[in-house]
Short mmCIF file of C-alpha atoms and ligand atoms in Angstrom, two decimals:
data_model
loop_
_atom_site.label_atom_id
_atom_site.label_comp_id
_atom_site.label_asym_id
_atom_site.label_seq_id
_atom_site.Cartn_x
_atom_site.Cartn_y
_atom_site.Cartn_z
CA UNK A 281 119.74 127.91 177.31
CA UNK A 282 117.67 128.05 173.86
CA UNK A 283 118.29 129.87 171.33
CA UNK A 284 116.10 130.50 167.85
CA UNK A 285 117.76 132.11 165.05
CA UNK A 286 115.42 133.37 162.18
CA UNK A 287 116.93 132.60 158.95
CA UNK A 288 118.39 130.02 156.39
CA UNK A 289 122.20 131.40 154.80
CA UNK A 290 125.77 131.71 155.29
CA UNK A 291 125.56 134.41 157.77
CA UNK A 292 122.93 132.35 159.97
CA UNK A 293 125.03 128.92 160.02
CA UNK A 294 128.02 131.21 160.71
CA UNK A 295 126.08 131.99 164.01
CA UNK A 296 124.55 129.25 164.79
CA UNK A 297 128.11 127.87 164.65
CA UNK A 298 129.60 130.62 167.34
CA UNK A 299 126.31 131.01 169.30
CA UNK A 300 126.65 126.81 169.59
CA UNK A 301 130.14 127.61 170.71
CA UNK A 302 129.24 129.76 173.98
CA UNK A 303 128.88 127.32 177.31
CA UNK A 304 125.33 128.56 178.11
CA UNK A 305 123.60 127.27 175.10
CA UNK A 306 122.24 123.72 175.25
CA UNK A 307 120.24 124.09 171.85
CA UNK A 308 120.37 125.95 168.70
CA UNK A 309 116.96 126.38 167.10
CA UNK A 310 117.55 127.93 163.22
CA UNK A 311 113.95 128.01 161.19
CA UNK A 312 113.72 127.22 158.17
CA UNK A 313 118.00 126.52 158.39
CA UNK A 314 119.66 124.69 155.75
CA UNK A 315 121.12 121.70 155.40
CA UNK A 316 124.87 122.91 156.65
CA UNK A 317 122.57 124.18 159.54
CA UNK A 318 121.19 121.18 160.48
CA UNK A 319 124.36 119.81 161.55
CA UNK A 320 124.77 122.58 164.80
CA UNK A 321 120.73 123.41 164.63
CA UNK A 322 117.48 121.73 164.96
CA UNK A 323 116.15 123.11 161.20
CA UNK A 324 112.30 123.74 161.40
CA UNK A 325 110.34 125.22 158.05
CA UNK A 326 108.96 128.55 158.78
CA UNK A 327 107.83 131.27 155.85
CA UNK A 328 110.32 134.08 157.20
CA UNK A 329 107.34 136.28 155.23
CA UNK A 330 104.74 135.17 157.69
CA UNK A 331 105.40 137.39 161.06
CA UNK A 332 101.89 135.17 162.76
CA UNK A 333 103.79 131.82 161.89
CA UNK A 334 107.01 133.19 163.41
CA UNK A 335 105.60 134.42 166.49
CA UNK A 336 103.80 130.94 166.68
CA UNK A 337 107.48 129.56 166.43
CA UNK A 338 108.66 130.73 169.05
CA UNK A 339 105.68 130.52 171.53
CA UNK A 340 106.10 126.69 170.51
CA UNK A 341 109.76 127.07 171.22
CA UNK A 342 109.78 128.86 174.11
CA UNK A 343 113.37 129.93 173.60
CA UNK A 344 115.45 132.04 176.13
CA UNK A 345 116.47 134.05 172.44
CA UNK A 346 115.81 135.07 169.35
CA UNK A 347 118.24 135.96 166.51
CA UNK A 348 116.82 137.48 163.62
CA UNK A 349 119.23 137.28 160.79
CA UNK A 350 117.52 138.52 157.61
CA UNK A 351 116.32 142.15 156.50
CA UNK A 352 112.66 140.68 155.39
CA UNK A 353 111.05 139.98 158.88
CA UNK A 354 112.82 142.85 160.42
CA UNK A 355 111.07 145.19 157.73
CA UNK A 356 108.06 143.25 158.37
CA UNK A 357 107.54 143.69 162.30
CA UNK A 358 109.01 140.46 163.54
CA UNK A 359 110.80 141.89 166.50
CA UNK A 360 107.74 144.11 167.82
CA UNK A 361 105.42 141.17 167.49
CA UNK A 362 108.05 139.53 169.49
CA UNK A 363 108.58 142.30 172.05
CA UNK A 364 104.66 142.73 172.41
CA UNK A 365 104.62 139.38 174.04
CA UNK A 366 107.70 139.88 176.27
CA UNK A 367 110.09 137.44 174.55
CA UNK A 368 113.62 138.54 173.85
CA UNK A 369 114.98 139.32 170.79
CA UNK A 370 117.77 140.05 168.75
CA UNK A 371 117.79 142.88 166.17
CA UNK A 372 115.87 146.32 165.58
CA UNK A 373 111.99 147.30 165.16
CA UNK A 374 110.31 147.90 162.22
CA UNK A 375 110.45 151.75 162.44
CA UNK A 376 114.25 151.36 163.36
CA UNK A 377 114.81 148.50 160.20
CA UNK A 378 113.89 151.40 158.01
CA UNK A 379 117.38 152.73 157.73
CA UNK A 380 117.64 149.66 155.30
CA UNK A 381 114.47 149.21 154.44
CA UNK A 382 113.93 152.63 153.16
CA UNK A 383 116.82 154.75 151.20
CA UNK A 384 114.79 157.87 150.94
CA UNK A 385 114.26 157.76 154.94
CA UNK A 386 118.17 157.13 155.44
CA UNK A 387 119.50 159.54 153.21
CA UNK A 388 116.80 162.36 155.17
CA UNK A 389 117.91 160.71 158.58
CA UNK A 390 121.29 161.51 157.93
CA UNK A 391 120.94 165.07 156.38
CA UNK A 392 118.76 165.94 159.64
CA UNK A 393 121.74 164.57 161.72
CA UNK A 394 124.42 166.02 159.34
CA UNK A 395 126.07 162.33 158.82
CA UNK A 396 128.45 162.48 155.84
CA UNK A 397 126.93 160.93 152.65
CA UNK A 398 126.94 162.05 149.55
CA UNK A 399 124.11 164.30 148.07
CA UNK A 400 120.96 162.79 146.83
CA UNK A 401 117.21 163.72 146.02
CA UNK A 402 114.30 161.58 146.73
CA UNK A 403 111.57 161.64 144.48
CA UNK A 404 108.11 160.18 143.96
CA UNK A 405 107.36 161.19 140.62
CA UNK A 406 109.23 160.66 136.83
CA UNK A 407 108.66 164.43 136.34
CA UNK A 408 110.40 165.34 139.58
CA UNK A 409 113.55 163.11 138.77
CA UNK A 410 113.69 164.72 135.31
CA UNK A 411 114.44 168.14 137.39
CA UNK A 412 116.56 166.67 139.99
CA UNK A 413 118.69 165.12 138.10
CA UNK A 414 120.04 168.28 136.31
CA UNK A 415 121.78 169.17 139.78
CA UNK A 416 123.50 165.80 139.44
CA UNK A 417 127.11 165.57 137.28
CA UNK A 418 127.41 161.86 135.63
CA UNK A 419 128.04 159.18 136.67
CA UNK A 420 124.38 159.52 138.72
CA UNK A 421 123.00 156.81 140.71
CA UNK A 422 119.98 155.56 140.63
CA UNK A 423 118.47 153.06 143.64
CA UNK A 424 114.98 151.98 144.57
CA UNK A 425 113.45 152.84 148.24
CA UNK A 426 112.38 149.61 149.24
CA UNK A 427 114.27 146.53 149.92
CA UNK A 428 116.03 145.21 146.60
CA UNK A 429 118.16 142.18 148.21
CA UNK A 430 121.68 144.53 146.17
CA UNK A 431 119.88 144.88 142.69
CA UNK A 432 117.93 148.29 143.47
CA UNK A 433 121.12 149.95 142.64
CA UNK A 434 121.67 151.41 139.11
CA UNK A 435 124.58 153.61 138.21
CA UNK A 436 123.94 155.93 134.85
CA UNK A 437 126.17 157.26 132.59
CA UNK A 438 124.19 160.37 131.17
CA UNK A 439 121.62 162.40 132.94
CA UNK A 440 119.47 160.54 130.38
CA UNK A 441 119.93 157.02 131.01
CA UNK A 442 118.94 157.99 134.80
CA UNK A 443 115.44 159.32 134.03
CA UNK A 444 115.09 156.09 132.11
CA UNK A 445 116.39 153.96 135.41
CA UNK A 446 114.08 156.12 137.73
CA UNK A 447 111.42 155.32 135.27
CA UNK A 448 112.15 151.53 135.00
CA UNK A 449 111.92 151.42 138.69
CA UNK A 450 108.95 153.21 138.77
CA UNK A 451 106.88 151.16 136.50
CA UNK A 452 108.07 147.76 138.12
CA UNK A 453 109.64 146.69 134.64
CA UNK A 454 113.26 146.82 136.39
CA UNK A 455 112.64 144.84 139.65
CA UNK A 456 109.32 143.14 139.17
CA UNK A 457 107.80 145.51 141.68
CA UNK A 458 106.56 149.14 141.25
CA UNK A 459 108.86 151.58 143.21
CA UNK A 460 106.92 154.49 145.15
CA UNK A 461 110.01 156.49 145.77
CA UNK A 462 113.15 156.32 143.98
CA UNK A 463 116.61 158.12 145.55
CA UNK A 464 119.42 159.47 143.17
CA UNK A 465 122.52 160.16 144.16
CA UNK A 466 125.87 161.19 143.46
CA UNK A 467 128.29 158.61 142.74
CA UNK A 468 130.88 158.22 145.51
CA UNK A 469 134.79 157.02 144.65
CA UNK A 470 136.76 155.65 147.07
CA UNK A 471 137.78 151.74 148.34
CA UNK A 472 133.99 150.46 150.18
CA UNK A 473 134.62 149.47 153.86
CA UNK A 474 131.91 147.52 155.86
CA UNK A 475 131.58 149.12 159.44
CA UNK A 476 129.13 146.91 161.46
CA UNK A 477 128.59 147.47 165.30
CA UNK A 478 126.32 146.33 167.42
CA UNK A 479 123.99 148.70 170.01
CA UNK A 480 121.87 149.00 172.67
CA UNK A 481 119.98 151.86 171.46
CA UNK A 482 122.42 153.95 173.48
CA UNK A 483 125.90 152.47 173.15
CA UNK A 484 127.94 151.60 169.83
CA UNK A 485 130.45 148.58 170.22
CA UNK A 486 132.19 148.50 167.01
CA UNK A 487 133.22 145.26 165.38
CA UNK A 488 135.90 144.54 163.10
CA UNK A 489 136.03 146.06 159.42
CA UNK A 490 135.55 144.01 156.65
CA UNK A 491 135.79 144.57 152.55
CA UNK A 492 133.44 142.61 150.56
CA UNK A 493 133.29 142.21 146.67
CA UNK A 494 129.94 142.26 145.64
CA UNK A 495 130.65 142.04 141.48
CA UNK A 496 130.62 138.19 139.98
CA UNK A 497 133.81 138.25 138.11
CA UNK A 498 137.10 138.63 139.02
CA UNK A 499 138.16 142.35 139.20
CA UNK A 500 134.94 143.57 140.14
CA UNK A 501 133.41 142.88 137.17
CA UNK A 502 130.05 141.54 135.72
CA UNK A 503 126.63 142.13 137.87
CA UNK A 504 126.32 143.13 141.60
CA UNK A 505 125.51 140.03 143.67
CA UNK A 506 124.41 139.36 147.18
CA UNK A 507 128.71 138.93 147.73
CA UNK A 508 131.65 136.63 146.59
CA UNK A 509 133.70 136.98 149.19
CA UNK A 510 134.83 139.55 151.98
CA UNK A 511 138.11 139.65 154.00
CA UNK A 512 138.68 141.56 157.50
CA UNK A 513 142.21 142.71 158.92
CA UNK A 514 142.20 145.14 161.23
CA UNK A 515 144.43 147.39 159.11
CA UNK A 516 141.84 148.05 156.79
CA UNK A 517 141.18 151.22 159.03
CA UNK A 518 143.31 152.93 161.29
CA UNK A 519 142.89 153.23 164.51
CA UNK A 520 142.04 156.98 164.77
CA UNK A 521 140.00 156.59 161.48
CA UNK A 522 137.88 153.94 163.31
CA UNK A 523 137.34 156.83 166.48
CA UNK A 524 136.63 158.98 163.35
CA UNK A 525 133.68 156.61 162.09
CA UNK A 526 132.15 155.56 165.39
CA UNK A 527 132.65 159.27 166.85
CA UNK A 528 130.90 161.16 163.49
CA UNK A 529 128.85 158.48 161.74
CA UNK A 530 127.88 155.15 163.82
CA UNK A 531 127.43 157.25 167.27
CA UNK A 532 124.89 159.73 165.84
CA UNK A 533 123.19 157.25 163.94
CA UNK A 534 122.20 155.27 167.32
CA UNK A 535 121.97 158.89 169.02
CA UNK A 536 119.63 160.19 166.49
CA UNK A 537 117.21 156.94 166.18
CA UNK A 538 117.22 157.13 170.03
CA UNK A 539 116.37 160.82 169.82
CA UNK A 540 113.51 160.58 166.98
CA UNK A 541 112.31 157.73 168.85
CA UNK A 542 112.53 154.97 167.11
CA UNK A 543 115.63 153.40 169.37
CA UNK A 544 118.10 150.62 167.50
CA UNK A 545 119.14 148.37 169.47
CA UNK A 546 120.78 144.95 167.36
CA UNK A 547 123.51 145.20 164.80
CA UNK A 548 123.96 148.22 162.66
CA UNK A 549 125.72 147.92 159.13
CA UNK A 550 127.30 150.57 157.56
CA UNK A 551 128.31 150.39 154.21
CA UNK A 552 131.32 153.21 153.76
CA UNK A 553 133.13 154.75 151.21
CA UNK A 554 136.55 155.91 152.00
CA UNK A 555 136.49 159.31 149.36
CA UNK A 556 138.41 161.91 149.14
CA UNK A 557 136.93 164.15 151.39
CA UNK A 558 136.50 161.09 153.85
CA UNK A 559 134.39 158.38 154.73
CA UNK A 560 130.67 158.91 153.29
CA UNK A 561 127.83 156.38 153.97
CA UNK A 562 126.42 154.52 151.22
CA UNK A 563 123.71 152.82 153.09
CA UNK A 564 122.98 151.21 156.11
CA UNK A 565 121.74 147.55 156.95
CA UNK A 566 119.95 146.87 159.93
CA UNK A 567 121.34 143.48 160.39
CA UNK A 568 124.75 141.33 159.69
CA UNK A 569 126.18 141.47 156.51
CA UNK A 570 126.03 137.90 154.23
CA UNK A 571 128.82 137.16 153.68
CA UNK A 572 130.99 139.46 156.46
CA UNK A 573 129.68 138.16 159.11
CA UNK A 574 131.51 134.54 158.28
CA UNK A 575 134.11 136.24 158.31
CA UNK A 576 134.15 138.16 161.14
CA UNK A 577 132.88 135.84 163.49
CA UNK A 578 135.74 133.62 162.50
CA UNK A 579 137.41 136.20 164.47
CA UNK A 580 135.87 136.66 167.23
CA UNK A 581 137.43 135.19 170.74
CA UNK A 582 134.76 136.51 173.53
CA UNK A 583 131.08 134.85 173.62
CA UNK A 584 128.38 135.85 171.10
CA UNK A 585 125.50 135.01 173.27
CA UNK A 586 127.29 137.93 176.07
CA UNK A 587 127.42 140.16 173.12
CA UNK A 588 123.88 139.91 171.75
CA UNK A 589 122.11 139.30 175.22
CA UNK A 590 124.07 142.71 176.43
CA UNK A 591 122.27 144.95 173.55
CA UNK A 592 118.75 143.32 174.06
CA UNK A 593 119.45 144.10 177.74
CA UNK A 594 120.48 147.43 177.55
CA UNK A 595 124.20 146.39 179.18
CA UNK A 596 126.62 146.62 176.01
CA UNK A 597 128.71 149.01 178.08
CA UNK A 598 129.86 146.94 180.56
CA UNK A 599 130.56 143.88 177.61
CA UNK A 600 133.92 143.79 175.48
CA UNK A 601 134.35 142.12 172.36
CA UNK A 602 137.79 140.11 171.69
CA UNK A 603 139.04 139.39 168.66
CA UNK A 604 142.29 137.50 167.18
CA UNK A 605 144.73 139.28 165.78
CA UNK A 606 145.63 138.88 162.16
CA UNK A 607 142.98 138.24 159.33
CA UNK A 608 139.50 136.05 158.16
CA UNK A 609 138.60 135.66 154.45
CA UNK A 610 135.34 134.00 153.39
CA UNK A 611 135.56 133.12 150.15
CA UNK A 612 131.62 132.18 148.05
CA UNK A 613 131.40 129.04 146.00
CA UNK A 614 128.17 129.47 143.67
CA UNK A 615 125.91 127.71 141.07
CA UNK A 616 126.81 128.16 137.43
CA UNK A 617 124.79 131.28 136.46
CA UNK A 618 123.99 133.10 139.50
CA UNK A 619 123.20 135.88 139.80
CA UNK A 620 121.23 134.90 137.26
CA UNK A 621 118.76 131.59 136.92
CA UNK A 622 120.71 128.75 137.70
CA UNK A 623 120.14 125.50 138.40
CA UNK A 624 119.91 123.02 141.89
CA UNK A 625 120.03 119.90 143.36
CA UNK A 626 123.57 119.00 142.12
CA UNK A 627 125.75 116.85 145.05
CA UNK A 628 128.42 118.46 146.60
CA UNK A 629 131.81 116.65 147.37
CA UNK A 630 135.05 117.14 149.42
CA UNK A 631 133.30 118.56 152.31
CA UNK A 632 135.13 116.67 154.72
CA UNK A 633 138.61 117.37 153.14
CA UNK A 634 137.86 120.98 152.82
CA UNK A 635 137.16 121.44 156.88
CA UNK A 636 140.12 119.98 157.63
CA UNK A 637 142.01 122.07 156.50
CA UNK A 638 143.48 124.42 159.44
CA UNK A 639 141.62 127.65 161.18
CA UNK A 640 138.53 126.45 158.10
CA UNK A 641 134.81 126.47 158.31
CA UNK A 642 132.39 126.22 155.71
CA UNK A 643 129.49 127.53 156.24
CA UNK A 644 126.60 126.54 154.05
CA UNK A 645 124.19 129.40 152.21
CA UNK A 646 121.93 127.28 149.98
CA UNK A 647 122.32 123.75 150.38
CA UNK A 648 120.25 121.17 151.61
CA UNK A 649 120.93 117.41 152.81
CA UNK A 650 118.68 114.83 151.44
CA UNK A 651 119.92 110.96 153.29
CA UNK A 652 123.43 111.81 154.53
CA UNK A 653 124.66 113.86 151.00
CA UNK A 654 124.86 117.59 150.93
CA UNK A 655 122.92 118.80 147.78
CA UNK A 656 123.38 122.46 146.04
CA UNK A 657 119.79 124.15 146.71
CA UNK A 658 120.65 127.92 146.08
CA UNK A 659 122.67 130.50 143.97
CA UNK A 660 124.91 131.21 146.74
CA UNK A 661 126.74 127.72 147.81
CA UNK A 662 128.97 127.99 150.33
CA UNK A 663 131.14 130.47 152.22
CA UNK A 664 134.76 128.80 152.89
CA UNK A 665 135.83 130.98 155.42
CA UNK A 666 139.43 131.07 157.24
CA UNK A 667 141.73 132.55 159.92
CA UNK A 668 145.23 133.28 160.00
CA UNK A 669 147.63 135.13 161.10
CA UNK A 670 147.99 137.08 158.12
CA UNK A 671 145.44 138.09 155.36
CA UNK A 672 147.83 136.09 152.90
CA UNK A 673 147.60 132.65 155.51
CA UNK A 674 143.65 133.29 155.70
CA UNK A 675 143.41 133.41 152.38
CA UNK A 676 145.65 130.51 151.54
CA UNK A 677 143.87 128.05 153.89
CA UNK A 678 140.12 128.96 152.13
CA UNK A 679 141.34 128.62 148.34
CA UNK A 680 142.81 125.10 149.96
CA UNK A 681 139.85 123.97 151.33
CA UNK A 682 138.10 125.39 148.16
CA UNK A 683 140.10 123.30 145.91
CA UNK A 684 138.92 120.29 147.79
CA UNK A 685 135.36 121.12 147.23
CA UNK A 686 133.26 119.95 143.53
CA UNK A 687 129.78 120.17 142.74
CA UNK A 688 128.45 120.74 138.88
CA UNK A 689 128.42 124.20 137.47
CA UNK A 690 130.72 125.55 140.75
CA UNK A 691 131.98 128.91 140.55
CA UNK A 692 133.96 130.83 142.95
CA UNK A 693 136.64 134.38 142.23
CA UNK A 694 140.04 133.23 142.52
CA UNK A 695 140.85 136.88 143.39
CA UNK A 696 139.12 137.62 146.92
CA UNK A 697 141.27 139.94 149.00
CA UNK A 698 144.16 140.36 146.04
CA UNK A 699 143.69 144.14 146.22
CA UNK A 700 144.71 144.41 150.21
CA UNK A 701 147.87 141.50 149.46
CA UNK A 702 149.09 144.13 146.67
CA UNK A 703 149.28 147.06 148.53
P1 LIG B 1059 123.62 149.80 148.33
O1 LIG B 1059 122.60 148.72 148.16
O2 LIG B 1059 123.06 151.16 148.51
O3 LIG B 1059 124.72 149.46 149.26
O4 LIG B 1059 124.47 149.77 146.99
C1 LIG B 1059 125.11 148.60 146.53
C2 LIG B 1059 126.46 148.95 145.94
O5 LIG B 1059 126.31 149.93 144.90
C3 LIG B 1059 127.42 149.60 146.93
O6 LIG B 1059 128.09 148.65 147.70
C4 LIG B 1059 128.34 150.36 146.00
O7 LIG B 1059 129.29 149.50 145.44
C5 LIG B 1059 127.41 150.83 144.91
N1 LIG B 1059 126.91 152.19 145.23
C6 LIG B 1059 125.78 152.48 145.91
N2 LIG B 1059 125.64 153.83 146.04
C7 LIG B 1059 126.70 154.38 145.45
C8 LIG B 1059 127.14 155.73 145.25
N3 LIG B 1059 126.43 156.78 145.68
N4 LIG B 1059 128.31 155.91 144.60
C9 LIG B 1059 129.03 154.88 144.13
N5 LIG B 1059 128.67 153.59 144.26
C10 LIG B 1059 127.52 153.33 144.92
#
């Protein structure tokens, strides 16, 4: 069988790379891809802003799936245009894609289904945030509605600073574009674990947790990026802490959409933190995480395809995921200056080395392959991602596949995972 994945990062060669690897599929379709993409995908240009193009896509294509790995199309419609003419697809409708792309409607979704988070206020005005925010104690944060690809999020030291935020975001001289809601929030301490499962629109199949480190610099310092690296062991959460999560928070999220009806049925990301008083949600994604799912799929033994075709079909009950024991790490190589401007088109060497390095793939986010050499195209590089049997062995094999890589300007932290090997 066919299959067309939406999409052009880490996350979608990561599965192009495992859908490739179940027996059914003959072909892997990936528009617009990369140029790591093209080696396990046929790469086709498509504006992943255009929903008519899309749809034209995959009429052309005629494929027996679609994947839909980014948050933009999803917000955008992609999968009911898709639905509306009777082709399956992978991931949730608009109206359910607005528990990412919409804070204000999360945060209400889970107050009217009493889902721990922590408390907030949405407002639509600079005069109502200047009265919210005196039921907030500092640190307050600040975050956008809308989709802000991890740079809507502002965290304010004085009750001052956050009127100043909330009126930065409303004016569009913040993030380019004019916010029409803003959320605030109380800030949340406590280690961040990512909880992704997949649904049905009934049933919750959890995956394996995962830690990312979204700051540039080593010990979580400097600007939030889209991530720099993420490692998943399966005692990042106990057990009965995992029953806890998928029992309290992931179960009556899917329960609730369904009930509201606006069902979910794709792969639900929930960003945790583990506080005090428990686990809280921070916000939810309604698609795989960049770069977790490198990792994670790393890990995964049973067939994708099963997995993804069983939530489209309403059948995720009757499908188990397997995974191997031990631990993935994916660790981010990036262009000097990202997140900031930085600059492309710089070749990339010791590719070949670096994969052969044991239980390794790289997986390419912004790169592109112009006659047979593998140029840097993005601000996120590549993802060398590993398994092992332990964290420590994972994390080993990707630094020595890293060290194998060069391109100018390349940055990567040296420190992905260190906080899990201490403890
Ligand atoms: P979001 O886009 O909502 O996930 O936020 C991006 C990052 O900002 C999160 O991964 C956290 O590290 C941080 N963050 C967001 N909301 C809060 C909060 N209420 N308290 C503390 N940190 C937060």
């Amino acid at each position: 069988m066919k299959v067309l994945i939406f999409g052009s990062g880490g996350r979608e060669h990561a599965l192009a790379w495992a859908v490739k690897r179940s027996a059914r599929v003959t072909e892997v379709v990936c528009a617009p891809g990369n140029g790591g993409i093209s080696q396990v995908a046929r790469c086709i240009p498509v504006n992943l802003k255009d929903v008519d193009a899309m749809v034209r896509l995959v009429e052309a294509e005629q494929p027996a799936l679609t994947i839909v790995g980014p948050e933009l199309p999803l917000s955008l419609g992609i999968v009911d245009a898709l639905q509306e003419r009777g082709m399956r697809v992978f991931g949730p409708t608009r109206a359910a894609a607005m528990l990412e792309s919409s804070k204000g409607f999360a945060k209400q979704f889970m107050q009217r289904h009493n889902i721990p988070t922590g408390n907030f206020a949405v407002c639509s005005s600079a005069a109502e945030i200047v009265k919210a925010v005196e039921f907030f104690h500092p640190p307050i944060v600040v975050k956008a509605d809308g989709l802000a690809a991890g740079k809507g999020v502002i965290i304010c030291l004085s009750r001052h600073t956050a009127v100043e935020a909330a009126q930065g975001l409303f004016t569009g001289a913040l993030l380019g574009e004019a916010a029409l809601q803003v959320v605030i929030e109380e800030f949340l301490e406590g280690d961040e674990v990512s909880f992704l499962c997949l649904s049905d629109g009934t049933h919750v199949a959890p995956l394996v947790p995962a830690q990312d480190h979204k700051r540039v610099g080593e010990g979580d310092t400097g600007p939030n990026t889209g991530g720099m690296g993420v490692y998943s062991t399966d005692d990042l959460l106990e057990p009965a802490m995992t029953e806890w999560i998928l029992h309290h928070i992931a179960q009556p999220t899917i329960h609730g959409m369904a009930e509201e009806g606006n069902s979910f049925a794709g792969v639900l990301y929930i960003g945790l933190m583990m506080t005090a008083r428990g686990p809280q949600v921070l916000e939810y994604n309604a698609r795989f995480g960049d770069p977790e799912t490198q990792a994670l799929l790393v890990r995964l033994d049973s067939d994708l395809m099963d997995a993804l075709e069983s939530c489209v079909d309403g059948r995720l009950s009757k499908t188990e995921l397997r995974w191997s024991p031990g631990a993935a790490a994916c660790v981010v190589a990036c262009s000097a200056g990202y997140p900031g401007s930085y600059k492309t088109g710089f070749p990339i060497s010791g590719l070949g080395p670096a994969a052969q390095v044991p239980g390794v793939q790289v997986f390419h986010s912004g790169t592109a392959q112009v006659g047979g050499q593998f140029l840097t195209a993005g601000g996120r590089v590549l993802g060398v991602t590993a398994a092992g049997d332990s964290l420590k062995e994972a994390l080993d094999r990707a630094y020595q596949a890293m060290a194998e890589i060069q391109f100018e300007g390349i940055y990567y932290r040296r420190d992905i995972g260190h906080r899990a090997l201490k403890s």
